Backbone as a ProteinNet text record, in pm:
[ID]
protein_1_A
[PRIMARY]
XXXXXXXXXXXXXXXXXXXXXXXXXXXXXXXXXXXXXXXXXXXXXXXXXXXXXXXXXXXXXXXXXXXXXXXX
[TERTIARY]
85.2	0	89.5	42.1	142	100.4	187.9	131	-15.8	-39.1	-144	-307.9	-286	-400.4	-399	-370.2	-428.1	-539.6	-615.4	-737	-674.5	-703.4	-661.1	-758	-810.7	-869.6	-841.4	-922.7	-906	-1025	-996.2	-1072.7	-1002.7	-1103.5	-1058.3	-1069.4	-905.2	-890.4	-1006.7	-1070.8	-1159.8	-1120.2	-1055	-994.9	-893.4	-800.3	-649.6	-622.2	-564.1	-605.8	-421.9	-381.8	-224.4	-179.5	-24.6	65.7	44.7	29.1	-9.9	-95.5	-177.8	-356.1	-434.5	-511	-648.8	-745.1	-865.7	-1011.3	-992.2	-1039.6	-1042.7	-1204.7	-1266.1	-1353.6	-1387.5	-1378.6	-1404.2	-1460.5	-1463.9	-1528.4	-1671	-1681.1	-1786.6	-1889.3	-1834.4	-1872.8	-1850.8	-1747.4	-1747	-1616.4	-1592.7	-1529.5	-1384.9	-1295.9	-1172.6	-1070.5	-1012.8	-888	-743.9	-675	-543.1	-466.4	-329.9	-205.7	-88.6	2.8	131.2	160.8	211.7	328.2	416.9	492.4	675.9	725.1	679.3	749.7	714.7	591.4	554.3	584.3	640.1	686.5	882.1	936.9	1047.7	1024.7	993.1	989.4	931.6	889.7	768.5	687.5	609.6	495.1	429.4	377.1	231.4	152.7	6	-150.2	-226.7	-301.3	-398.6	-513.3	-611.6	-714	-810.3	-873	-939.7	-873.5	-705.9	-634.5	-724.8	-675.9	-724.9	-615	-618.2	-543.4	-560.8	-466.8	-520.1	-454.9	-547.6	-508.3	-492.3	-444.5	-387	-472.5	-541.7	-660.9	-638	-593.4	-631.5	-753.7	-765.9	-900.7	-949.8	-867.2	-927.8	-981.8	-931	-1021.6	-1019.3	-1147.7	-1184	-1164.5	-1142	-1202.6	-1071.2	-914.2	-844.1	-737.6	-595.6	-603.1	-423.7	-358.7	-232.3	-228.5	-168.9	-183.5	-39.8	-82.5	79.7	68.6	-45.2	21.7	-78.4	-52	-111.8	-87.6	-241.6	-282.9	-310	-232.6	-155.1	-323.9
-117.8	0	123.7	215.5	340.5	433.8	573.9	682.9	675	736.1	786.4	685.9	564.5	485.6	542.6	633.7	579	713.4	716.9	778.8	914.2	1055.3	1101.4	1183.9	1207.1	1273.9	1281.1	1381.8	1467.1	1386.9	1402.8	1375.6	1387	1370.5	1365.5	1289.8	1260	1164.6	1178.6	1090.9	1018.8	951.7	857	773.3	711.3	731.3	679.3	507.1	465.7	297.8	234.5	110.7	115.3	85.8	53.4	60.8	137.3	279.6	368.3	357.4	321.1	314	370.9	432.5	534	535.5	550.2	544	686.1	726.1	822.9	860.3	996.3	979.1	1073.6	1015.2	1138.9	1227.4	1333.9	1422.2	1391.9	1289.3	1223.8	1153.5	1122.4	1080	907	845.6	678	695.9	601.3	577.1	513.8	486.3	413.7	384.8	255.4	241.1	296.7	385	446.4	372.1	426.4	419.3	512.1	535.2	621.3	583.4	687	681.9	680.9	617.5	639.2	757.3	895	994.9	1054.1	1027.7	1050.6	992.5	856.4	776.1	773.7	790	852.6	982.7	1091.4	1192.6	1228.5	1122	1116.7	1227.9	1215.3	1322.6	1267.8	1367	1287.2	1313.8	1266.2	1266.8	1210.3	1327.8	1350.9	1313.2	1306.1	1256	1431.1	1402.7	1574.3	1620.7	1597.9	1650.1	1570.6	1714.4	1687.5	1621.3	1524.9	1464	1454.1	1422.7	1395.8	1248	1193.2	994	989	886.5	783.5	647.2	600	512.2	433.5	340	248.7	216.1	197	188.2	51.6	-44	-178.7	-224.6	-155.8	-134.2	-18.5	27.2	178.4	193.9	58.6	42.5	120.9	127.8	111.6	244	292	404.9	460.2	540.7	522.9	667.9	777	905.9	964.7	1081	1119.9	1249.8	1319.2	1495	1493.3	1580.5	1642.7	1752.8	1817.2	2011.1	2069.1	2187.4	2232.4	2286
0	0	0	-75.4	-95.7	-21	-21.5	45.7	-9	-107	-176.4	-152	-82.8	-24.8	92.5	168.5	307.3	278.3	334.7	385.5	511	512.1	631.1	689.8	831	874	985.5	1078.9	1218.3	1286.1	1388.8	1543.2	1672.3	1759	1914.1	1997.4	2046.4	2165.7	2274.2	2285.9	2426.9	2521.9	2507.4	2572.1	2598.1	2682.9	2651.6	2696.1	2631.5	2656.9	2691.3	2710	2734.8	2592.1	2626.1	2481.2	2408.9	2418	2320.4	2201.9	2251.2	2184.2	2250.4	2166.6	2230	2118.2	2226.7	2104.4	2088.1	1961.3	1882	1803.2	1849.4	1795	1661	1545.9	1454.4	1408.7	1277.7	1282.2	1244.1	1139.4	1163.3	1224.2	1348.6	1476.4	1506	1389.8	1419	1506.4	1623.1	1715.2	1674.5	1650.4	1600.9	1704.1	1698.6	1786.4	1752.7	1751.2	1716.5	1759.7	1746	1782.9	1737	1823.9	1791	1689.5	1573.5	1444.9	1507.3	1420.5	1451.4	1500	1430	1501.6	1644.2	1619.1	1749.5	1860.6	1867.9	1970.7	1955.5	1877.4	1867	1929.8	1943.1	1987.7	2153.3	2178	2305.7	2303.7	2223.4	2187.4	2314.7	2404.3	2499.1	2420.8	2421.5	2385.8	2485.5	2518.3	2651.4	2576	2727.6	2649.4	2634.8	2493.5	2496.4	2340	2315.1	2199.8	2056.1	1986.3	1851.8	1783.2	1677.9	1622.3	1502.4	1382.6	1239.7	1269	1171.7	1160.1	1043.5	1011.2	871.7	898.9	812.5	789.3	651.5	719.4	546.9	494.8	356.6	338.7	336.3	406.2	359.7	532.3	647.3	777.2	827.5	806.9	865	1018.7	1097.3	1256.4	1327.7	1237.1	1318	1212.5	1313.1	1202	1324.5	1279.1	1315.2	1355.6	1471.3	1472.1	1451.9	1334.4	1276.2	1310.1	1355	1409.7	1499.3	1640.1	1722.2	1731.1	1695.2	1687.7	1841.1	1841.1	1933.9	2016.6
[MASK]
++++++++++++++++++++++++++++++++++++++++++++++++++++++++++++++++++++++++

């Protein structure tokens, strides 16, 4: 799968869960399980619960989706 497949959109952390996964709820209002990108866990980005986030979503499972920026 290339850049150009993944799907990207915004929502907000709800829930912080362990191993750096958190439900995420979008702007649309469906619920998704996340997880840290690479840079963000290279960097020790925290993510509270409440922050807005943009995700990376493949399109072959919508349920689940990877978080690559947190808006300040």
């Amino acid at each position: 799968m290339s850049k150009e497949d993944v799907i990207e959109t915004e929502g907000k952390v709800i829930e912080v869960l362990p191993k750096t996964q958190f439900k995420v709820q979008l702007s649309n209002g469906h619920v998704i399980l996340a997880y840290l990108g690479g840079k963000l866990r290279i960097n020790n980005i925290r993510i509270l619960e409440g922050d807005k986030v943009k995700i990376e979503m493949s399109p072959y499972d919508l349920t689940k989706g990877r978080i690559i920026y947190r808006n300040k």
